[in-house]
PDB file of C-alpha atoms in Angstrom:
ATOM      1  CA  LYS J   6      -5.977   2.251  34.972  1.00  0.00           C
ATOM      2  CA  ASN J   7      -5.082   1.405  31.370  1.00  0.00           C
ATOM      3  CA  GLU J   8      -2.663   3.682  29.565  1.00  0.00           C
ATOM      4  CA  VAL J   9      -5.096   3.897  26.647  1.00  0.00           C
ATOM      5  CA  GLU J  10      -8.827   4.248  27.226  1.00  0.00           C
ATOM      6  CA  GLN J  11     -11.451   4.180  24.504  1.00  0.00           C
ATOM      7  CA  SER J  12     -15.088   5.186  24.604  1.00  0.00           C
ATOM      8  CA  PRO J  13     -17.643   3.999  23.993  1.00  0.00           C
ATOM      9  CA  GLN J  14     -16.919   0.273  24.208  1.00  0.00           C
ATOM     10  CA  ASN J  15     -19.878  -0.480  21.980  1.00  0.00           C
ATOM     11  CA  LEU J  16     -21.732   1.762  19.576  1.00  0.00           C
ATOM     12  CA  THR J  17     -24.764   1.003  17.438  1.00  0.00           C
ATOM     13  CA  ALA J  18     -26.018   3.576  14.960  1.00  0.00           C
ATOM     14  CA  GLN J  19     -28.235   3.908  11.923  1.00  0.00           C
ATOM     15  CA  GLU J  20     -26.778   4.096   8.457  1.00  0.00           C
ATOM     16  CA  GLY J  21     -25.907   7.668   7.585  1.00  0.00           C
ATOM     17  CA  GLU J  22     -25.223   8.830  11.125  1.00  0.00           C
ATOM     18  CA  PHE J  23     -22.080  10.733  12.082  1.00  0.00           C
ATOM     19  CA  ILE J  24     -19.905   8.558  14.328  1.00  0.00           C
ATOM     20  CA  THR J  25     -17.353   9.637  16.932  1.00  0.00           C
ATOM     21  CA  ILE J  26     -15.042   7.306  18.808  1.00  0.00           C
ATOM     22  CA  ASN J  27     -12.792   8.707  21.506  1.00  0.00           C
ATOM     23  CA  CYS J  28      -9.367   7.735  22.791  1.00  0.00           C
ATOM     24  CA  SER J  29      -7.573   9.106  25.842  1.00  0.00           C
ATOM     25  CA  TYR J  30      -4.083   8.211  26.919  1.00  0.00           C
ATOM     26  CA  SER J  31      -2.023   8.885  30.004  1.00  0.00           C
ATOM     27  CA  VAL J  32       1.564   8.788  28.735  1.00  0.00           C
ATOM     28  CA  GLY J  33       3.626  11.043  26.523  1.00  0.00           C
ATOM     29  CA  ILE J  34       3.508   9.768  22.983  1.00  0.00           C
ATOM     30  CA  SER J  35       5.269  10.206  19.692  1.00  0.00           C
ATOM     31  CA  ALA J  36       2.344   8.975  17.580  1.00  0.00           C
ATOM     32  CA  LEU J  37      -1.157   7.595  17.806  1.00  0.00           C
ATOM     33  CA  HIS J  38      -2.637   4.952  15.522  1.00  0.00           C
ATOM     34  CA  TRP J  39      -6.213   4.181  14.636  1.00  0.00           C
ATOM     35  CA  LEU J  40      -6.750   0.595  13.497  1.00  0.00           C
ATOM     36  CA  GLN J  41      -9.765  -1.251  12.141  1.00  0.00           C
ATOM     37  CA  GLN J  42     -10.368  -4.916  12.941  1.00  0.00           C
ATOM     38  CA  HIS J  43     -13.013  -6.783  10.944  1.00  0.00           C
ATOM     39  CA  PRO J  44     -14.902  -9.840  12.241  1.00  0.00           C
ATOM     40  CA  GLY J  45     -12.385 -12.230  10.698  1.00  0.00           C
ATOM     41  CA  GLY J  46      -9.700 -10.668  12.874  1.00  0.00           C
ATOM     42  CA  GLY J  47      -7.540  -8.968  10.280  1.00  0.00           C
ATOM     43  CA  ILE J  48      -6.310  -5.510  11.224  1.00  0.00           C
ATOM     44  CA  VAL J  49      -5.900  -2.561   8.911  1.00  0.00           C
ATOM     45  CA  SER J  50      -4.125   0.630   9.830  1.00  0.00           C
ATOM     46  CA  LEU J  51      -6.376   3.648   9.225  1.00  0.00           C
ATOM     47  CA  PHE J  52      -4.320   6.557  10.484  1.00  0.00           C
ATOM     48  CA  MET J  53      -1.073   7.385  12.172  1.00  0.00           C
ATOM     49  CA  LEU J  54      -0.913  10.913  13.525  1.00  0.00           C
ATOM     50  CA  SER J  55       1.120  12.970  15.929  1.00  0.00           C
ATOM     51  CA  SER J  56      -0.670  16.318  15.634  1.00  0.00           C
ATOM     52  CA  GLY J  57      -3.652  18.007  14.075  1.00  0.00           C
ATOM     53  CA  LYS J  58      -6.035  16.182  11.807  1.00  0.00           C
ATOM     54  CA  LYS J  59      -5.986  13.652   8.980  1.00  0.00           C
ATOM     55  CA  LYS J  60      -8.755  12.757   6.566  1.00  0.00           C
ATOM     56  CA  HIS J  61      -9.191   9.762   4.327  1.00  0.00           C
ATOM     57  CA  GLY J  62     -12.485   9.460   2.510  1.00  0.00           C
ATOM     58  CA  ARG J  63     -15.263   9.461   5.103  1.00  0.00           C
ATOM     59  CA  LEU J  64     -12.848   8.991   7.979  1.00  0.00           C
ATOM     60  CA  ILE J  65     -11.334  11.829   9.976  1.00  0.00           C
ATOM     61  CA  ALA J  66      -8.881  11.504  12.858  1.00  0.00           C
ATOM     62  CA  THR J  67      -7.915  14.325  15.179  1.00  0.00           C
ATOM     63  CA  ILE J  68      -5.466  14.524  18.034  1.00  0.00           C
ATOM     64  CA  ASN J  69      -4.898  17.033  20.833  1.00  0.00           C
ATOM     65  CA  ILE J  70      -1.470  16.386  22.303  1.00  0.00           C
ATOM     66  CA  GLN J  71      -1.944  18.783  25.233  1.00  0.00           C
ATOM     67  CA  GLU J  72      -5.173  17.092  26.281  1.00  0.00           C
ATOM     68  CA  LYS J  73      -3.875  13.597  25.457  1.00  0.00           C
ATOM     69  CA  HIS J  74      -6.982  12.863  23.447  1.00  0.00           C
ATOM     70  CA  SER J  75      -7.838  11.693  19.956  1.00  0.00           C
ATOM     71  CA  SER J  76     -11.097  11.175  18.104  1.00  0.00           C
ATOM     72  CA  LEU J  77     -12.028   9.115  15.078  1.00  0.00           C
ATOM     73  CA  HIS J  78     -15.015  10.366  13.108  1.00  0.00           C
ATOM     74  CA  ILE J  79     -16.951   8.587  10.399  1.00  0.00           C
ATOM     75  CA  THR J  80     -19.252  10.652   8.223  1.00  0.00           C
ATOM     76  CA  ALA J  81     -22.253   9.157   6.402  1.00  0.00           C
ATOM     77  CA  SER J  82     -21.728   5.814   8.136  1.00  0.00           C
ATOM     78  CA  HIS J  83     -22.424   2.623   6.219  1.00  0.00           C
ATOM     79  CA  PRO J  84     -22.968  -0.999   7.334  1.00  0.00           C
ATOM     80  CA  ARG J  85     -19.564  -1.896   5.892  1.00  0.00           C
ATOM     81  CA  ASP J  86     -18.036   0.394   8.529  1.00  0.00           C
ATOM     82  CA  SER J  87     -19.111  -2.144  11.168  1.00  0.00           C
ATOM     83  CA  ALA J  88     -15.917  -3.301  12.842  1.00  0.00           C
ATOM     84  CA  VAL J  89     -13.841  -2.885  15.980  1.00  0.00           C
ATOM     85  CA  TYR J  90     -11.851   0.340  16.003  1.00  0.00           C
ATOM     86  CA  ILE J  91      -8.679   0.289  18.039  1.00  0.00           C
ATOM     87  CA  CYS J  92      -6.594   3.182  19.284  1.00  0.00           C
ATOM     88  CA  ALA J  93      -2.899   2.552  19.917  1.00  0.00           C
ATOM     89  CA  VAL J  94      -0.083   4.823  21.053  1.00  0.00           C
ATOM     90  CA  ARG J  95       3.648   4.750  20.633  1.00  0.00           C
ATOM     91  CA  SER J  96       5.174   6.112  23.807  1.00  0.00           C
ATOM     92  CA  HIS J  97       8.800   6.754  22.837  1.00  0.00           C
ATOM     93  CA  PHE J  98      10.147   8.242  19.670  1.00  0.00           C
ATOM     94  CA  GLY J  99      12.244   5.699  17.804  1.00  0.00           C
ATOM     95  CA  ASN J 100      10.662   2.784  19.654  1.00  0.00           C
ATOM     96  CA  GLU J 101       7.926   1.281  17.539  1.00  0.00           C
ATOM     97  CA  LYS J 102       6.174  -0.588  20.351  1.00  0.00           C
ATOM     98  CA  LEU J 103       2.465   0.144  20.582  1.00  0.00           C
ATOM     99  CA  THR J 104       0.119   0.150  23.565  1.00  0.00           C
ATOM    100  CA  PHE J 105      -3.448  -0.621  22.585  1.00  0.00           C
ATOM    101  CA  GLY J 106      -6.872   0.347  23.795  1.00  0.00           C
ATOM    102  CA  THR J 107      -9.454  -2.411  24.142  1.00  0.00           C
ATOM    103  CA  GLY J 108     -11.362  -1.216  21.098  1.00  0.00           C
ATOM    104  CA  THR J 109     -14.786   0.146  20.229  1.00  0.00           C
ATOM    105  CA  ARG J 110     -17.209  -2.236  18.568  1.00  0.00           C
ATOM    106  CA  LEU J 111     -19.204  -0.286  15.978  1.00  0.00           C
ATOM    107  CA  THR J 112     -22.362  -1.675  14.409  1.00  0.00           C
ATOM    108  CA  ILE J 113     -24.108   0.276  11.663  1.00  0.00           C
ATOM    109  CA  ILE J 114     -27.687  -0.800  11.029  1.00  0.00           C
ATOM    110  CA  PRO J 115     -29.062  -0.418   7.488  1.00  0.00           C
TER     111      PRO J 115
ATOM    112  CA  SER N   9       4.822  -4.102  -2.617  1.00  0.00           C
ATOM    113  CA  GLN N  10       5.158  -5.584   0.840  1.00  0.00           C
ATOM    114  CA  THR N  11       3.179  -8.582   2.044  1.00  0.00           C
ATOM    115  CA  ILE N  12       3.027 -10.313   5.391  1.00  0.00           C
ATOM    116  CA  HIS N  13       2.008 -13.942   5.765  1.00  0.00           C
ATOM    117  CA  GLN N  14       1.009 -15.951   8.785  1.00  0.00           C
ATOM    118  CA  TRP N  15       0.228 -19.604   9.116  1.00  0.00           C
ATOM    119  CA  PRO N  16      -1.659 -21.486  10.061  1.00  0.00           C
ATOM    120  CA  ALA N  17      -4.821 -19.395  10.007  1.00  0.00           C
ATOM    121  CA  THR N  18      -6.480 -21.474  12.714  1.00  0.00           C
ATOM    122  CA  LEU N  19      -5.142 -24.082  15.092  1.00  0.00           C
ATOM    123  CA  VAL N  20      -6.650 -26.294  17.770  1.00  0.00           C
ATOM    124  CA  GLN N  21      -4.115 -27.867  20.091  1.00  0.00           C
ATOM    125  CA  PRO N  22      -4.393 -29.858  23.324  1.00  0.00           C
ATOM    126  CA  VAL N  23      -2.908 -28.595  26.565  1.00  0.00           C
ATOM    127  CA  GLY N  24       0.721 -29.634  26.895  1.00  0.00           C
ATOM    128  CA  SER N  25       1.373 -29.879  23.163  1.00  0.00           C
ATOM    129  CA  PRO N  26       4.050 -27.785  21.401  1.00  0.00           C
ATOM    130  CA  LEU N  27       3.336 -24.753  19.240  1.00  0.00           C
ATOM    131  CA  SER N  28       4.986 -23.156  16.255  1.00  0.00           C
ATOM    132  CA  LEU N  29       3.471 -20.162  14.451  1.00  0.00           C
ATOM    133  CA  GLU N  30       5.266 -18.652  11.520  1.00  0.00           C
ATOM    134  CA  CYS N  31       5.294 -15.152  10.099  1.00  0.00           C
ATOM    135  CA  THR N  32       7.113 -14.052   6.967  1.00  0.00           C
ATOM    136  CA  VAL N  33       7.386 -10.674   5.296  1.00  0.00           C
ATOM    137  CA  GLU N  34       7.978 -10.111   1.607  1.00  0.00           C
ATOM    138  CA  GLY N  35       9.094  -7.055  -0.269  1.00  0.00           C
ATOM    139  CA  THR N  36      11.227  -5.381   2.371  1.00  0.00           C
ATOM    140  CA  SER N  37      14.487  -5.983   4.169  1.00  0.00           C
ATOM    141  CA  ASN N  38      15.525  -5.621   7.796  1.00  0.00           C
ATOM    142  CA  PRO N  39      12.019  -4.933   9.105  1.00  0.00           C
ATOM    143  CA  ASN N  40      11.156  -4.641  12.781  1.00  0.00           C
ATOM    144  CA  LEU N  41       8.901  -7.586  13.576  1.00  0.00           C
ATOM    145  CA  TYR N  42       6.297  -7.984  16.320  1.00  0.00           C
ATOM    146  CA  TRP N  43       4.130 -10.708  17.834  1.00  0.00           C
ATOM    147  CA  TYR N  44       0.873  -9.611  19.476  1.00  0.00           C
ATOM    148  CA  ARG N  45      -1.817 -11.616  21.224  1.00  0.00           C
ATOM    149  CA  GLN N  46      -5.469 -10.714  21.534  1.00  0.00           C
ATOM    150  CA  ALA N  47      -7.225 -12.760  24.202  1.00  0.00           C
ATOM    151  CA  ALA N  48     -11.006 -13.040  24.053  1.00  0.00           C
ATOM    152  CA  GLY N  49     -12.621  -9.758  25.072  1.00  0.00           C
ATOM    153  CA  ARG N  50      -9.284  -8.059  25.633  1.00  0.00           C
ATOM    154  CA  GLY N  51      -7.045  -5.657  23.775  1.00  0.00           C
ATOM    155  CA  LEU N  52      -3.925  -6.463  21.830  1.00  0.00           C
ATOM    156  CA  GLN N  53      -0.855  -7.165  23.901  1.00  0.00           C
ATOM    157  CA  LEU N  54       2.706  -7.024  22.604  1.00  0.00           C
ATOM    158  CA  LEU N  55       4.509 -10.306  23.278  1.00  0.00           C
ATOM    159  CA  PHE N  56       7.816 -10.004  21.441  1.00  0.00           C
ATOM    160  CA  TYR N  57       9.580  -7.688  19.055  1.00  0.00           C
ATOM    161  CA  SER N  58      12.731  -8.032  16.997  1.00  0.00           C
ATOM    162  CA  VAL N  59      14.933  -5.428  15.351  1.00  0.00           C
ATOM    163  CA  GLY N  60      17.173  -7.961  13.576  1.00  0.00           C
ATOM    164  CA  ILE N  61      18.162 -11.583  13.093  1.00  0.00           C
ATOM    165  CA  GLY N  62      18.582 -13.319  16.433  1.00  0.00           C
ATOM    166  CA  GLN N  63      17.521 -10.196  18.352  1.00  0.00           C
ATOM    167  CA  ILE N  64      14.392 -10.794  20.415  1.00  0.00           C
ATOM    168  CA  SER N  65      12.891  -8.666  23.165  1.00  0.00           C
ATOM    169  CA  SER N  66      10.195 -10.089  25.399  1.00  0.00           C
ATOM    170  CA  GLU N  67       7.557  -7.775  26.775  1.00  0.00           C
ATOM    171  CA  VAL N  68       5.792  -9.994  29.271  1.00  0.00           C
ATOM    172  CA  PRO N  69       6.812 -13.169  31.100  1.00  0.00           C
ATOM    173  CA  GLN N  70       4.967 -16.104  29.641  1.00  0.00           C
ATOM    174  CA  ASN N  71       4.941 -19.615  28.349  1.00  0.00           C
ATOM    175  CA  LEU N  72       5.974 -18.551  24.862  1.00  0.00           C
ATOM    176  CA  SER N  73       9.231 -17.820  23.068  1.00  0.00           C
ATOM    177  CA  ALA N  74      10.133 -16.208  19.763  1.00  0.00           C
ATOM    178  CA  SER N  75      12.935 -16.614  17.273  1.00  0.00           C
ATOM    179  CA  ARG N  76      14.067 -14.817  14.152  1.00  0.00           C
ATOM    180  CA  PRO N  77      16.206 -17.243  12.150  1.00  0.00           C
ATOM    181  CA  GLN N  78      16.097 -15.144   8.981  1.00  0.00           C
ATOM    182  CA  ASP N  79      15.685 -11.456   8.244  1.00  0.00           C
ATOM    183  CA  ARG N  80      12.036 -11.735   7.223  1.00  0.00           C
ATOM    184  CA  GLN N  81      10.943 -14.723   9.310  1.00  0.00           C
ATOM    185  CA  PHE N  82       9.571 -14.542  12.826  1.00  0.00           C
ATOM    186  CA  ILE N  83       8.488 -17.646  14.733  1.00  0.00           C
ATOM    187  CA  LEU N  84       6.413 -17.929  17.895  1.00  0.00           C
ATOM    188  CA  SER N  85       6.825 -21.154  19.862  1.00  0.00           C
ATOM    189  CA  SER N  86       5.876 -22.979  22.989  1.00  0.00           C
ATOM    190  CA  LYS N  87       7.114 -26.289  24.380  1.00  0.00           C
ATOM    191  CA  LYS N  88       3.894 -26.951  26.311  1.00  0.00           C
ATOM    192  CA  LEU N  89       0.710 -25.018  25.682  1.00  0.00           C
ATOM    193  CA  LEU N  90      -1.534 -23.819  28.487  1.00  0.00           C
ATOM    194  CA  LEU N  91      -5.244 -23.102  28.285  1.00  0.00           C
ATOM    195  CA  SER N  92      -4.428 -19.430  28.811  1.00  0.00           C
ATOM    196  CA  ASP N  93      -2.416 -19.405  25.578  1.00  0.00           C
ATOM    197  CA  SER N  94      -5.661 -19.434  23.591  1.00  0.00           C
ATOM    198  CA  GLY N  95      -6.183 -16.286  21.584  1.00  0.00           C
ATOM    199  CA  PHE N  96      -5.659 -14.501  18.314  1.00  0.00           C
ATOM    200  CA  TYR N  97      -1.995 -14.054  17.420  1.00  0.00           C
ATOM    201  CA  LEU N  98      -0.960 -11.265  15.097  1.00  0.00           C
ATOM    202  CA  CYS N  99       2.385 -10.640  13.496  1.00  0.00           C
ATOM    203  CA  ALA N 100       3.256  -7.118  12.394  1.00  0.00           C
ATOM    204  CA  TRP N 101       6.165  -5.273  10.839  1.00  0.00           C
ATOM    205  CA  THR N 102       7.510  -1.762  10.444  1.00  0.00           C
ATOM    206  CA  TYR N 103      10.347  -0.363   8.383  1.00  0.00           C
ATOM    207  CA  GLY N 104      12.190   0.252  11.622  1.00  0.00           C
ATOM    208  CA  THR N 105      13.729   3.526  10.574  1.00  0.00           C
ATOM    209  CA  GLY N 106      13.075   4.961  14.020  1.00  0.00           C
ATOM    210  CA  THR N 107      11.195   7.898  12.593  1.00  0.00           C
ATOM    211  CA  GLY N 108       7.705   6.711  13.377  1.00  0.00           C
ATOM    212  CA  ASP N 109       6.426   4.228  10.864  1.00  0.00           C
ATOM    213  CA  GLU N 110       3.122   2.572  10.176  1.00  0.00           C
ATOM    214  CA  GLN N 111       2.652  -0.933  11.534  1.00  0.00           C
ATOM    215  CA  TYR N 112       1.408  -3.479   9.042  1.00  0.00           C
ATOM    216  CA  PHE N 113      -0.437  -6.477  10.424  1.00  0.00           C
ATOM    217  CA  GLY N 114      -0.669 -10.025   9.167  1.00  0.00           C
ATOM    218  CA  PRO N 115      -3.974 -11.906   8.867  1.00  0.00           C
ATOM    219  CA  GLY N 116      -3.541 -13.573  12.257  1.00  0.00           C
ATOM    220  CA  THR N 117      -3.686 -17.082  13.670  1.00  0.00           C
ATOM    221  CA  ARG N 118      -6.576 -18.098  15.884  1.00  0.00           C
ATOM    222  CA  LEU N 119      -5.295 -20.582  18.472  1.00  0.00           C
ATOM    223  CA  THR N 120      -7.607 -22.633  20.652  1.00  0.00           C
ATOM    224  CA  VAL N 121      -6.022 -24.726  23.377  1.00  0.00           C
ATOM    225  CA  THR N 122      -8.310 -27.504  24.574  1.00  0.00           C
TER     226      THR N 122
END
């Protein structure tokens, strides 16, 4: 069993739909990252959070430490949101090494 | 502002040939540096990380090695490539303050071993 599990693996939705991507992890963590990888391969960090909720534009990330679960939400989805979204966790405070989920491939249809 | 560079962007190499991928960071000093690999259809895997010049930690046994000859330079090498070394290689850095920093990723190198 992987330490970081994401669901769904693939998601196709219509433009404007509300999107939720889930991440569950099995180890104690100091922080969780949500990353976005575009078709060319480049990766952008979206959020780093250790508790509660963060919002940036149409993106919202939440984390429940007790349940070892995080969600990434996209409101009013747009075709430019199409990408692979990757959840990663840092398991020890002060150690920056990340363990990654396999990603969720999101496709938004116009 | 900080910038991270990787080159080359793409590389096609025959089995048994050597490899050298370079990563440099600008605009910061004493960063923690990381090499990740993303094999086709799989998640990112940490290969090496470095907290300072000449200090390299290997995460998984493999055909690759890493070196950090300068503070902001991180090199990934192999003496003889295997088919299984194909993948997308990403370099990343953090401030390394130990307080939980963002990781910043380079543009990546896509390596195909033929």
